[in-house]
Amino acid sequence: MSDNLFGIHAKALQVRALRMDVLASNIANAATPHFKARDIDFTKALSLAERGQSTDSAVAFRIPLQPSLDGNTVEMATEQTAFAENALAYRSSLAFLNGRIGTLSRALKGE
């Protein structure tokens, strides 16, 4: 039922939250030797989520522009940019859902 009410935004919000966790993990491990940065292919993950499948196959290791000498592939500028972009998209989906819930609430109240 929520798919009909909220469209793709409910699934998009879940995938954005998952991506935020992956990016936050990358940032937290920026100084961990041999840590390999990962990211989520949003389009692939959303497609999998819509079909009710696991989004694990949409997670892949990020190819660094300049790997560090200790084998860590986290590039802070890349991670921070991706995190900020994802946070903005997350807030947009959340704002749409909040608007939709408000509309449904007013309709149920007869306003």
PDB file of N, CA and C in Angstrom:
ATOM      1  N   MET A   1       0.816  -1.198   0.000  1.00  0.00           N
ATOM      2  CA  MET A   1       0.000   0.000   0.000  1.00  0.00           C
ATOM      3  C   MET A   1       0.864   1.268   0.000  1.00  0.00           C
ATOM      4  N   SER A   2       1.980   1.245   0.753  1.00  0.00           N
ATOM      5  CA  SER A   2       2.826   2.440   0.808  1.00  0.00           C
ATOM      6  C   SER A   2       3.431   2.772  -0.549  1.00  0.00           C
ATOM      7  N   ASP A   3       3.642   1.753  -1.400  1.00  0.00           N
ATOM      8  CA  ASP A   3       4.162   2.026  -2.741  1.00  0.00           C
ATOM      9  C   ASP A   3       3.204   2.901  -3.531  1.00  0.00           C
ATOM     10  N   ASN A   4       1.900   2.656  -3.369  1.00  0.00           N
ATOM     11  CA  ASN A   4       0.908   3.464  -4.072  1.00  0.00           C
ATOM     12  C   ASN A   4       0.821   4.872  -3.498  1.00  0.00           C
ATOM     13  N   LEU A   5       0.995   4.992  -2.197  1.00  0.00           N
ATOM     14  CA  LEU A   5       0.873   6.296  -1.549  1.00  0.00           C
ATOM     15  C   LEU A   5       2.118   7.164  -1.725  1.00  0.00           C
ATOM     16  N   PHE A   6       3.275   6.546  -1.634  1.00  0.00           N
ATOM     17  CA  PHE A   6       4.515   7.318  -1.598  1.00  0.00           C
ATOM     18  C   PHE A   6       5.380   7.164  -2.839  1.00  0.00           C
ATOM     19  N   GLY A   7       5.002   6.294  -3.734  1.00  0.00           N
ATOM     20  CA  GLY A   7       5.765   6.112  -4.965  1.00  0.00           C
ATOM     21  C   GLY A   7       7.168   5.612  -4.684  1.00  0.00           C
ATOM     22  N   ILE A   8       8.068   6.028  -5.510  1.00  0.00           N
ATOM     23  CA  ILE A   8       9.450   5.558  -5.435  1.00  0.00           C
ATOM     24  C   ILE A   8      10.222   6.208  -4.285  1.00  0.00           C
ATOM     25  N   HIS A   9       9.686   7.277  -3.722  1.00  0.00           N
ATOM     26  CA  HIS A   9      10.421   8.028  -2.695  1.00  0.00           C
ATOM     27  C   HIS A   9      10.680   7.231  -1.422  1.00  0.00           C
ATOM     28  N   ALA A  10       9.793   6.337  -1.055  1.00  0.00           N
ATOM     29  CA  ALA A  10      10.012   5.525   0.146  1.00  0.00           C
ATOM     30  C   ALA A  10      11.226   4.616  -0.043  1.00  0.00           C
ATOM     31  N   LYS A  11      11.330   3.975  -1.196  1.00  0.00           N
ATOM     32  CA  LYS A  11      12.484   3.106  -1.486  1.00  0.00           C
ATOM     33  C   LYS A  11      13.750   3.953  -1.653  1.00  0.00           C
ATOM     34  N   ALA A  12      13.614   5.103  -2.293  1.00  0.00           N
ATOM     35  CA  ALA A  12      14.771   5.986  -2.494  1.00  0.00           C
ATOM     36  C   ALA A  12      15.336   6.432  -1.144  1.00  0.00           C
ATOM     37  N   LEU A  13      14.461   6.712  -0.204  1.00  0.00           N
ATOM     38  CA  LEU A  13      14.900   7.129   1.124  1.00  0.00           C
ATOM     39  C   LEU A  13      15.691   6.014   1.801  1.00  0.00           C
ATOM     40  N   GLN A  14      15.244   4.780   1.656  1.00  0.00           N
ATOM     41  CA  GLN A  14      15.963   3.637   2.237  1.00  0.00           C
ATOM     42  C   GLN A  14      17.341   3.466   1.603  1.00  0.00           C
ATOM     43  N   VAL A  15      17.410   3.592   0.290  1.00  0.00           N
ATOM     44  CA  VAL A  15      18.695   3.437  -0.410  1.00  0.00           C
ATOM     45  C   VAL A  15      19.624   4.593  -0.057  1.00  0.00           C
ATOM     46  N   ARG A  16      19.087   5.806   0.026  1.00  0.00           N
ATOM     47  CA  ARG A  16      19.913   6.964   0.422  1.00  0.00           C
ATOM     48  C   ARG A  16      20.471   6.776   1.839  1.00  0.00           C
ATOM     49  N   ALA A  17      19.654   6.242   2.744  1.00  0.00           N
ATOM     50  CA  ALA A  17      20.127   6.002   4.114  1.00  0.00           C
ATOM     51  C   ALA A  17      21.242   4.960   4.117  1.00  0.00           C
ATOM     52  N   LEU A  18      21.090   3.917   3.325  1.00  0.00           N
ATOM     53  CA  LEU A  18      22.130   2.898   3.214  1.00  0.00           C
ATOM     54  C   LEU A  18      23.415   3.500   2.660  1.00  0.00           C
ATOM     55  N   ARG A  19      23.282   4.330   1.630  1.00  0.00           N
ATOM     56  CA  ARG A  19      24.464   4.967   1.045  1.00  0.00           C
ATOM     57  C   ARG A  19      25.141   5.896   2.052  1.00  0.00           C
ATOM     58  N   MET A  20      24.337   6.586   2.860  1.00  0.00           N
ATOM     59  CA  MET A  20      24.906   7.472   3.868  1.00  0.00           C
ATOM     60  C   MET A  20      25.740   6.676   4.871  1.00  0.00           C
ATOM     61  N   ASP A  21      25.262   5.481   5.248  1.00  0.00           N
ATOM     62  CA  ASP A  21      26.024   4.621   6.155  1.00  0.00           C
ATOM     63  C   ASP A  21      27.360   4.201   5.537  1.00  0.00           C
ATOM     64  N   VAL A  22      27.341   3.825   4.262  1.00  0.00           N
ATOM     65  CA  VAL A  22      28.564   3.399   3.578  1.00  0.00           C
ATOM     66  C   VAL A  22      29.551   4.557   3.490  1.00  0.00           C
ATOM     67  N   LEU A  23      29.076   5.732   3.123  1.00  0.00           N
ATOM     68  CA  LEU A  23      29.960   6.892   3.004  1.00  0.00           C
ATOM     69  C   LEU A  23      30.498   7.320   4.368  1.00  0.00           C
ATOM     70  N   ALA A  24      29.666   7.257   5.395  1.00  0.00           N
ATOM     71  CA  ALA A  24      30.114   7.599   6.753  1.00  0.00           C
ATOM     72  C   ALA A  24      31.194   6.622   7.216  1.00  0.00           C
ATOM     73  N   SER A  25      31.045   5.353   6.869  1.00  0.00           N
ATOM     74  CA  SER A  25      32.058   4.356   7.207  1.00  0.00           C
ATOM     75  C   SER A  25      33.381   4.668   6.505  1.00  0.00           C
ATOM     76  N   ASN A  26      33.292   5.088   5.253  1.00  0.00           N
ATOM     77  CA  ASN A  26      34.512   5.475   4.535  1.00  0.00           C
ATOM     78  C   ASN A  26      35.216   6.618   5.249  1.00  0.00           C
ATOM     79  N   ILE A  27      34.460   7.639   5.615  1.00  0.00           N
ATOM     80  CA  ILE A  27      35.039   8.815   6.277  1.00  0.00           C
ATOM     81  C   ILE A  27      35.638   8.430   7.626  1.00  0.00           C
ATOM     82  N   ALA A  28      34.927   7.586   8.370  1.00  0.00           N
ATOM     83  CA  ALA A  28      35.411   7.164   9.689  1.00  0.00           C
ATOM     84  C   ALA A  28      36.700   6.348   9.586  1.00  0.00           C
ATOM     85  N   ASN A  29      36.910   5.679   8.470  1.00  0.00           N
ATOM     86  CA  ASN A  29      38.093   4.828   8.305  1.00  0.00           C
ATOM     87  C   ASN A  29      39.160   5.465   7.416  1.00  0.00           C
ATOM     88  N   ALA A  30      39.147   6.760   7.303  1.00  0.00           N
ATOM     89  CA  ALA A  30      40.092   7.464   6.432  1.00  0.00           C
ATOM     90  C   ALA A  30      41.552   7.227   6.832  1.00  0.00           C
ATOM     91  N   ALA A  31      41.798   6.955   8.088  1.00  0.00           N
ATOM     92  CA  ALA A  31      43.173   6.743   8.552  1.00  0.00           C
ATOM     93  C   ALA A  31      43.483   5.276   8.823  1.00  0.00           C
ATOM     94  N   THR A  32      42.588   4.374   8.459  1.00  0.00           N
ATOM     95  CA  THR A  32      42.791   2.948   8.697  1.00  0.00           C
ATOM     96  C   THR A  32      43.603   2.340   7.546  1.00  0.00           C
ATOM     97  N   PRO A  33      44.779   1.825   7.840  1.00  0.00           N
ATOM     98  CA  PRO A  33      45.583   1.234   6.768  1.00  0.00           C
ATOM     99  C   PRO A  33      44.839   0.098   6.056  1.00  0.00           C
ATOM    100  N   HIS A  34      44.967   0.058   4.750  1.00  0.00           N
ATOM    101  CA  HIS A  34      44.396  -0.975   3.878  1.00  0.00           C
ATOM    102  C   HIS A  34      42.865  -0.966   3.819  1.00  0.00           C
ATOM    103  N   PHE A  35      42.229   0.084   4.334  1.00  0.00           N
ATOM    104  CA  PHE A  35      40.770   0.166   4.233  1.00  0.00           C
ATOM    105  C   PHE A  35      40.416   0.521   2.786  1.00  0.00           C
ATOM    106  N   LYS A  36      39.455  -0.175   2.243  1.00  0.00           N
ATOM    107  CA  LYS A  36      39.022   0.059   0.864  1.00  0.00           C
ATOM    108  C   LYS A  36      37.676   0.781   0.874  1.00  0.00           C
ATOM    109  N   ALA A  37      37.660   1.983   0.312  1.00  0.00           N
ATOM    110  CA  ALA A  37      36.437   2.787   0.254  1.00  0.00           C
ATOM    111  C   ALA A  37      35.411   2.095  -0.644  1.00  0.00           C
ATOM    112  N   ARG A  38      34.148   2.188  -0.238  1.00  0.00           N
ATOM    113  CA  ARG A  38      33.059   1.602  -1.015  1.00  0.00           C
ATOM    114  C   ARG A  38      32.017   2.672  -1.309  1.00  0.00           C
ATOM    115  N   ASP A  39      31.173   2.388  -2.272  1.00  0.00           N
ATOM    116  CA  ASP A  39      30.054   3.271  -2.590  1.00  0.00           C
ATOM    117  C   ASP A  39      28.932   2.421  -3.155  1.00  0.00           C
ATOM    118  N   ILE A  40      27.777   3.014  -3.265  1.00  0.00           N
ATOM    119  CA  ILE A  40      26.598   2.317  -3.772  1.00  0.00           C
ATOM    120  C   ILE A  40      26.203   2.922  -5.107  1.00  0.00           C
ATOM    121  N   ASP A  41      25.952   2.076  -6.068  1.00  0.00           N
ATOM    122  CA  ASP A  41      25.384   2.503  -7.344  1.00  0.00           C
ATOM    123  C   ASP A  41      23.897   2.729  -7.068  1.00  0.00           C
ATOM    124  N   PHE A  42      23.515   3.995  -6.908  1.00  0.00           N
ATOM    125  CA  PHE A  42      22.160   4.325  -6.482  1.00  0.00           C
ATOM    126  C   PHE A  42      21.099   3.769  -7.430  1.00  0.00           C
ATOM    127  N   THR A  43      21.313   3.928  -8.719  1.00  0.00           N
ATOM    128  CA  THR A  43      20.331   3.464  -9.706  1.00  0.00           C
ATOM    129  C   THR A  43      20.127   1.954  -9.605  1.00  0.00           C
ATOM    130  N   LYS A  44      21.220   1.226  -9.506  1.00  0.00           N
ATOM    131  CA  LYS A  44      21.134  -0.227  -9.394  1.00  0.00           C
ATOM    132  C   LYS A  44      20.475  -0.628  -8.078  1.00  0.00           C
ATOM    133  N   ALA A  45      20.866   0.023  -6.981  1.00  0.00           N
ATOM    134  CA  ALA A  45      20.301  -0.306  -5.671  1.00  0.00           C
ATOM    135  C   ALA A  45      18.806  -0.011  -5.627  1.00  0.00           C
ATOM    136  N   LEU A  46      18.393   1.096  -6.231  1.00  0.00           N
ATOM    137  CA  LEU A  46      16.972   1.442  -6.242  1.00  0.00           C
ATOM    138  C   LEU A  46      16.176   0.439  -7.062  1.00  0.00           C
ATOM    139  N   SER A  47      16.724   0.029  -8.171  1.00  0.00           N
ATOM    140  CA  SER A  47      16.070  -0.974  -9.009  1.00  0.00           C
ATOM    141  C   SER A  47      15.909  -2.289  -8.250  1.00  0.00           C
ATOM    142  N   LEU A  48      16.954  -2.704  -7.542  1.00  0.00           N
ATOM    143  CA  LEU A  48      16.888  -3.923  -6.747  1.00  0.00           C
ATOM    144  C   LEU A  48      15.874  -3.790  -5.607  1.00  0.00           C
ATOM    145  N   ALA A  49      15.863  -2.637  -4.944  1.00  0.00           N
ATOM    146  CA  ALA A  49      14.933  -2.413  -3.830  1.00  0.00           C
ATOM    147  C   ALA A  49      13.484  -2.429  -4.308  1.00  0.00           C
ATOM    148  N   GLU A  50      13.231  -1.885  -5.486  1.00  0.00           N
ATOM    149  CA  GLU A  50      11.870  -1.889  -6.030  1.00  0.00           C
ATOM    150  C   GLU A  50      11.362  -3.304  -6.287  1.00  0.00           C
ATOM    151  N   ARG A  51      12.296  -4.192  -6.628  1.00  0.00           N
ATOM    152  CA  ARG A  51      11.919  -5.585  -6.890  1.00  0.00           C
ATOM    153  C   ARG A  51      11.933  -6.435  -5.628  1.00  0.00           C
ATOM    154  N   GLY A  52      12.245  -5.807  -4.489  1.00  0.00           N
ATOM    155  CA  GLY A  52      12.272  -6.530  -3.228  1.00  0.00           C
ATOM    156  C   GLY A  52      13.510  -7.383  -3.038  1.00  0.00           C
ATOM    157  N   GLN A  53      14.568  -7.093  -3.792  1.00  0.00           N
ATOM    158  CA  GLN A  53      15.809  -7.857  -3.700  1.00  0.00           C
ATOM    159  C   GLN A  53      16.820  -7.131  -2.828  1.00  0.00           C
ATOM    160  N   SER A  54      17.822  -7.864  -2.405  1.00  0.00           N
ATOM    161  CA  SER A  54      18.897  -7.297  -1.603  1.00  0.00           C
ATOM    162  C   SER A  54      19.703  -6.298  -2.430  1.00  0.00           C
ATOM    163  N   THR A  55      20.105  -5.222  -1.796  1.00  0.00           N
ATOM    164  CA  THR A  55      20.887  -4.188  -2.481  1.00  0.00           C
ATOM    165  C   THR A  55      22.392  -4.417  -2.337  1.00  0.00           C
ATOM    166  N   ASP A  56      22.785  -5.543  -1.757  1.00  0.00           N
ATOM    167  CA  ASP A  56      24.206  -5.813  -1.526  1.00  0.00           C
ATOM    168  C   ASP A  56      25.034  -5.786  -2.802  1.00  0.00           C
ATOM    169  N   SER A  57      24.474  -6.249  -3.908  1.00  0.00           N
ATOM    170  CA  SER A  57      25.244  -6.293  -5.151  1.00  0.00           C
ATOM    171  C   SER A  57      25.463  -4.900  -5.751  1.00  0.00           C
ATOM    172  N   ALA A  58      24.797  -3.882  -5.216  1.00  0.00           N
ATOM    173  CA  ALA A  58      24.978  -2.517  -5.701  1.00  0.00           C
ATOM    174  C   ALA A  58      26.135  -1.809  -4.997  1.00  0.00           C
ATOM    175  N   VAL A  59      26.689  -2.458  -3.972  1.00  0.00           N
ATOM    176  CA  VAL A  59      27.821  -1.892  -3.242  1.00  0.00           C
ATOM    177  C   VAL A  59      29.113  -2.367  -3.918  1.00  0.00           C
ATOM    178  N   ALA A  60      29.978  -1.408  -4.234  1.00  0.00           N
ATOM    179  CA  ALA A  60      31.234  -1.749  -4.899  1.00  0.00           C
ATOM    180  C   ALA A  60      32.373  -0.919  -4.306  1.00  0.00           C
ATOM    181  N   PHE A  61      33.576  -1.413  -4.487  1.00  0.00           N
ATOM    182  CA  PHE A  61      34.738  -0.660  -4.033  1.00  0.00           C
ATOM    183  C   PHE A  61      34.971   0.521  -4.959  1.00  0.00           C
ATOM    184  N   ARG A  62      35.335   1.638  -4.356  1.00  0.00           N
ATOM    185  CA  ARG A  62      35.614   2.843  -5.119  1.00  0.00           C
ATOM    186  C   ARG A  62      37.047   2.782  -5.657  1.00  0.00           C
ATOM    187  N   ILE A  63      37.223   3.157  -6.890  1.00  0.00           N
ATOM    188  CA  ILE A  63      38.560   3.196  -7.488  1.00  0.00           C
ATOM    189  C   ILE A  63      39.154   4.570  -7.187  1.00  0.00           C
ATOM    190  N   PRO A  64      40.255   4.603  -6.450  1.00  0.00           N
ATOM    191  CA  PRO A  64      40.823   5.897  -6.049  1.00  0.00           C
ATOM    192  C   PRO A  64      41.555   6.593  -7.189  1.00  0.00           C
ATOM    193  N   LEU A  65      41.577   7.915  -7.109  1.00  0.00           N
ATOM    194  CA  LEU A  65      42.362   8.691  -8.066  1.00  0.00           C
ATOM    195  C   LEU A  65      43.843   8.623  -7.707  1.00  0.00           C
ATOM    196  N   GLN A  66      44.124   8.677  -6.391  1.00  0.00           N
ATOM    197  CA  GLN A  66      45.495   8.572  -5.899  1.00  0.00           C
ATOM    198  C   GLN A  66      45.500   7.724  -4.635  1.00  0.00           C
ATOM    199  N   PRO A  67      45.746   6.435  -4.735  1.00  0.00           N
ATOM    200  CA  PRO A  67      45.777   5.594  -3.532  1.00  0.00           C
ATOM    201  C   PRO A  67      46.931   5.996  -2.617  1.00  0.00           C
ATOM    202  N   SER A  68      46.714   5.826  -1.338  1.00  0.00           N
ATOM    203  CA  SER A  68      47.767   6.193  -0.385  1.00  0.00           C
ATOM    204  C   SER A  68      48.789   5.071  -0.274  1.00  0.00           C
ATOM    205  N   LEU A  69      49.908   5.372   0.335  1.00  0.00           N
ATOM    206  CA  LEU A  69      50.983   4.391   0.472  1.00  0.00           C
ATOM    207  C   LEU A  69      50.607   3.244   1.401  1.00  0.00           C
ATOM    208  N   ASP A  70      49.691   3.498   2.345  1.00  0.00           N
ATOM    209  CA  ASP A  70      49.306   2.435   3.287  1.00  0.00           C
ATOM    210  C   ASP A  70      48.170   1.561   2.754  1.00  0.00           C
ATOM    211  N   GLY A  71      47.767   1.764   1.491  1.00  0.00           N
ATOM    212  CA  GLY A  71      46.735   0.928   0.889  1.00  0.00           C
ATOM    213  C   GLY A  71      45.320   1.402   1.129  1.00  0.00           C
ATOM    214  N   ASN A  72      45.154   2.502   1.853  1.00  0.00           N
ATOM    215  CA  ASN A  72      43.822   3.044   2.101  1.00  0.00           C
ATOM    216  C   ASN A  72      43.363   3.787   0.850  1.00  0.00           C
ATOM    217  N   THR A  73      42.117   3.542   0.424  1.00  0.00           N
ATOM    218  CA  THR A  73      41.618   4.181  -0.799  1.00  0.00           C
ATOM    219  C   THR A  73      40.608   5.295  -0.529  1.00  0.00           C
ATOM    220  N   VAL A  74      40.471   5.708   0.729  1.00  0.00           N
ATOM    221  CA  VAL A  74      39.545   6.797   1.065  1.00  0.00           C
ATOM    222  C   VAL A  74      40.175   8.123   0.669  1.00  0.00           C
ATOM    223  N   GLU A  75      39.447   8.883  -0.135  1.00  0.00           N
ATOM    224  CA  GLU A  75      39.861  10.239  -0.496  1.00  0.00           C
ATOM    225  C   GLU A  75      38.827  11.181   0.100  1.00  0.00           C
ATOM    226  N   MET A  76      39.238  11.921   1.116  1.00  0.00           N
ATOM    227  CA  MET A  76      38.291  12.711   1.903  1.00  0.00           C
ATOM    228  C   MET A  76      37.469  13.686   1.065  1.00  0.00           C
ATOM    229  N   ALA A  77      38.062  14.348   0.118  1.00  0.00           N
ATOM    230  CA  ALA A  77      37.302  15.302  -0.703  1.00  0.00           C
ATOM    231  C   ALA A  77      36.192  14.589  -1.469  1.00  0.00           C
ATOM    232  N   THR A  78      36.503  13.431  -2.024  1.00  0.00           N
ATOM    233  CA  THR A  78      35.505  12.648  -2.756  1.00  0.00           C
ATOM    234  C   THR A  78      34.397  12.185  -1.833  1.00  0.00           C
ATOM    235  N   GLU A  79      34.776  11.683  -0.664  1.00  0.00           N
ATOM    236  CA  GLU A  79      33.793  11.159   0.294  1.00  0.00           C
ATOM    237  C   GLU A  79      32.893  12.275   0.833  1.00  0.00           C
ATOM    238  N   GLN A  80      33.483  13.403   1.169  1.00  0.00           N
ATOM    239  CA  GLN A  80      32.699  14.510   1.707  1.00  0.00           C
ATOM    240  C   GLN A  80      31.736  15.064   0.667  1.00  0.00           C
ATOM    241  N   THR A  81      32.174  15.142  -0.565  1.00  0.00           N
ATOM    242  CA  THR A  81      31.303  15.619  -1.643  1.00  0.00           C
ATOM    243  C   THR A  81      30.151  14.654  -1.861  1.00  0.00           C
ATOM    244  N   ALA A  82      30.458  13.366  -1.924  1.00  0.00           N
ATOM    245  CA  ALA A  82      29.419  12.352  -2.118  1.00  0.00           C
ATOM    246  C   ALA A  82      28.445  12.344  -0.943  1.00  0.00           C
ATOM    247  N   PHE A  83      28.965  12.505   0.276  1.00  0.00           N
ATOM    248  CA  PHE A  83      28.109  12.522   1.463  1.00  0.00           C
ATOM    249  C   PHE A  83      27.167  13.719   1.433  1.00  0.00           C
ATOM    250  N   ALA A  84      27.688  14.899   1.115  1.00  0.00           N
ATOM    251  CA  ALA A  84      26.859  16.110   1.061  1.00  0.00           C
ATOM    252  C   ALA A  84      25.798  15.999  -0.033  1.00  0.00           C
ATOM    253  N   GLU A  85      26.177  15.480  -1.194  1.00  0.00           N
ATOM    254  CA  GLU A  85      25.231  15.301  -2.293  1.00  0.00           C
ATOM    255  C   GLU A  85      24.128  14.316  -1.905  1.00  0.00           C
ATOM    256  N   ASN A  86      24.525  13.222  -1.267  1.00  0.00           N
ATOM    257  CA  ASN A  86      23.554  12.216  -0.841  1.00  0.00           C
ATOM    258  C   ASN A  86      22.633  12.767   0.251  1.00  0.00           C
ATOM    259  N   ALA A  87      23.190  13.553   1.164  1.00  0.00           N
ATOM    260  CA  ALA A  87      22.382  14.149   2.233  1.00  0.00           C
ATOM    261  C   ALA A  87      21.322  15.090   1.661  1.00  0.00           C
ATOM    262  N   LEU A  88      21.692  15.845   0.644  1.00  0.00           N
ATOM    263  CA  LEU A  88      20.739  16.744  -0.002  1.00  0.00           C
ATOM    264  C   LEU A  88      19.619  15.952  -0.674  1.00  0.00           C
ATOM    265  N   ALA A  89      19.975  14.888  -1.373  1.00  0.00           N
ATOM    266  CA  ALA A  89      18.970  14.039  -2.021  1.00  0.00           C
ATOM    267  C   ALA A  89      18.081  13.362  -0.981  1.00  0.00           C
ATOM    268  N   TYR A  90      18.667  12.956   0.139  1.00  0.00           N
ATOM    269  CA  TYR A  90      17.907  12.337   1.234  1.00  0.00           C
ATOM    270  C   TYR A  90      16.877  13.331   1.780  1.00  0.00           C
ATOM    271  N   ARG A  91      17.327  14.556   2.024  1.00  0.00           N
ATOM    272  CA  ARG A  91      16.412  15.581   2.546  1.00  0.00           C
ATOM    273  C   ARG A  91      15.307  15.898   1.544  1.00  0.00           C
ATOM    274  N   SER A  92      15.618  15.871   0.254  1.00  0.00           N
ATOM    275  CA  SER A  92      14.603  16.121  -0.773  1.00  0.00           C
ATOM    276  C   SER A  92      13.533  15.038  -0.769  1.00  0.00           C
ATOM    277  N   SER A  93      13.956  13.786  -0.712  1.00  0.00           N
ATOM    278  CA  SER A  93      12.991  12.685  -0.649  1.00  0.00           C
ATOM    279  C   SER A  93      12.163  12.762   0.629  1.00  0.00           C
ATOM    280  N   LEU A  94      12.811  13.095   1.727  1.00  0.00           N
ATOM    281  CA  LEU A  94      12.106  13.216   3.001  1.00  0.00           C
ATOM    282  C   LEU A  94      11.089  14.351   2.956  1.00  0.00           C
ATOM    283  N   ALA A  95      11.453  15.473   2.342  1.00  0.00           N
ATOM    284  CA  ALA A  95      10.521  16.603   2.225  1.00  0.00           C
ATOM    285  C   ALA A  95       9.320  16.220   1.368  1.00  0.00           C
ATOM    286  N   PHE A  96       9.555  15.470   0.293  1.00  0.00           N
ATOM    287  CA  PHE A  96       8.440  15.015  -0.534  1.00  0.00           C
ATOM    288  C   PHE A  96       7.514  14.115   0.275  1.00  0.00           C
ATOM    289  N   LEU A  97       8.086  13.177   1.014  1.00  0.00           N
ATOM    290  CA  LEU A  97       7.266  12.263   1.817  1.00  0.00           C
ATOM    291  C   LEU A  97       6.491  13.013   2.894  1.00  0.00           C
ATOM    292  N   ASN A  98       7.139  13.978   3.540  1.00  0.00           N
ATOM    293  CA  ASN A  98       6.443  14.778   4.555  1.00  0.00           C
ATOM    294  C   ASN A  98       5.279  15.549   3.945  1.00  0.00           C
ATOM    295  N   GLY A  99       5.494  16.101   2.757  1.00  0.00           N
ATOM    296  CA  GLY A  99       4.411  16.803   2.064  1.00  0.00           C
ATOM    297  C   GLY A  99       3.268  15.871   1.720  1.00  0.00           C
ATOM    298  N   ARG A 100       3.615  14.688   1.255  1.00  0.00           N
ATOM    299  CA  ARG A 100       2.589  13.696   0.891  1.00  0.00           C
ATOM    300  C   ARG A 100       1.803  13.263   2.123  1.00  0.00           C
ATOM    301  N   ILE A 101       2.482  13.033   3.226  1.00  0.00           N
ATOM    302  CA  ILE A 101       1.807  12.646   4.471  1.00  0.00           C
ATOM    303  C   ILE A 101       0.896  13.770   4.955  1.00  0.00           C
ATOM    304  N   GLY A 102       1.369  15.007   4.847  1.00  0.00           N
ATOM    305  CA  GLY A 102       0.534  16.145   5.227  1.00  0.00           C
ATOM    306  C   GLY A 102      -0.718  16.247   4.389  1.00  0.00           C
ATOM    307  N   THR A 103      -0.567  16.019   3.079  1.00  0.00           N
ATOM    308  CA  THR A 103      -1.716  16.047   2.179  1.00  0.00           C
ATOM    309  C   THR A 103      -2.713  14.958   2.531  1.00  0.00           C
ATOM    310  N   LEU A 104      -2.208  13.754   2.783  1.00  0.00           N
ATOM    311  CA  LEU A 104      -3.093  12.639   3.151  1.00  0.00           C
ATOM    312  C   LEU A 104      -3.789  12.902   4.486  1.00  0.00           C
ATOM    313  N   SER A 105      -3.061  13.483   5.419  1.00  0.00           N
ATOM    314  CA  SER A 105      -3.636  13.795   6.725  1.00  0.00           C
ATOM    315  C   SER A 105      -4.751  14.813   6.609  1.00  0.00           C
ATOM    316  N   ARG A 106      -4.513  15.853   5.796  1.00  0.00           N
ATOM    317  CA  ARG A 106      -5.564  16.864   5.598  1.00  0.00           C
ATOM    318  C   ARG A 106      -6.766  16.263   4.876  1.00  0.00           C
ATOM    319  N   ALA A 107      -6.538  15.372   3.946  1.00  0.00           N
ATOM    320  CA  ALA A 107      -7.643  14.726   3.221  1.00  0.00           C
ATOM    321  C   ALA A 107      -8.482  13.859   4.162  1.00  0.00           C
ATOM    322  N   LEU A 108      -7.808  13.176   5.076  1.00  0.00           N
ATOM    323  CA  LEU A 108      -8.542  12.336   6.026  1.00  0.00           C
ATOM    324  C   LEU A 108      -9.358  13.170   7.021  1.00  0.00           C
ATOM    325  N   LYS A 109      -8.851  14.355   7.332  1.00  0.00           N
ATOM    326  CA  LYS A 109      -9.561  15.249   8.238  1.00  0.00           C
ATOM    327  C   LYS A 109     -10.670  16.017   7.531  1.00  0.00           C
ATOM    328  N   GLY A 110     -10.675  15.946   6.221  1.00  0.00           N
ATOM    329  CA  GLY A 110     -11.694  16.655   5.457  1.00  0.00           C
ATOM    330  C   GLY A 110     -11.396  18.121   5.249  1.00  0.00           C
ATOM    331  N   GLU A 111     -10.160  18.499   5.333  1.00  0.00           N
ATOM    332  CA  GLU A 111      -9.772  19.916   5.168  1.00  0.00           C
ATOM    333  C   GLU A 111      -9.592  20.258   3.711  1.00  0.00           C
TER     334      GLU A 111
END
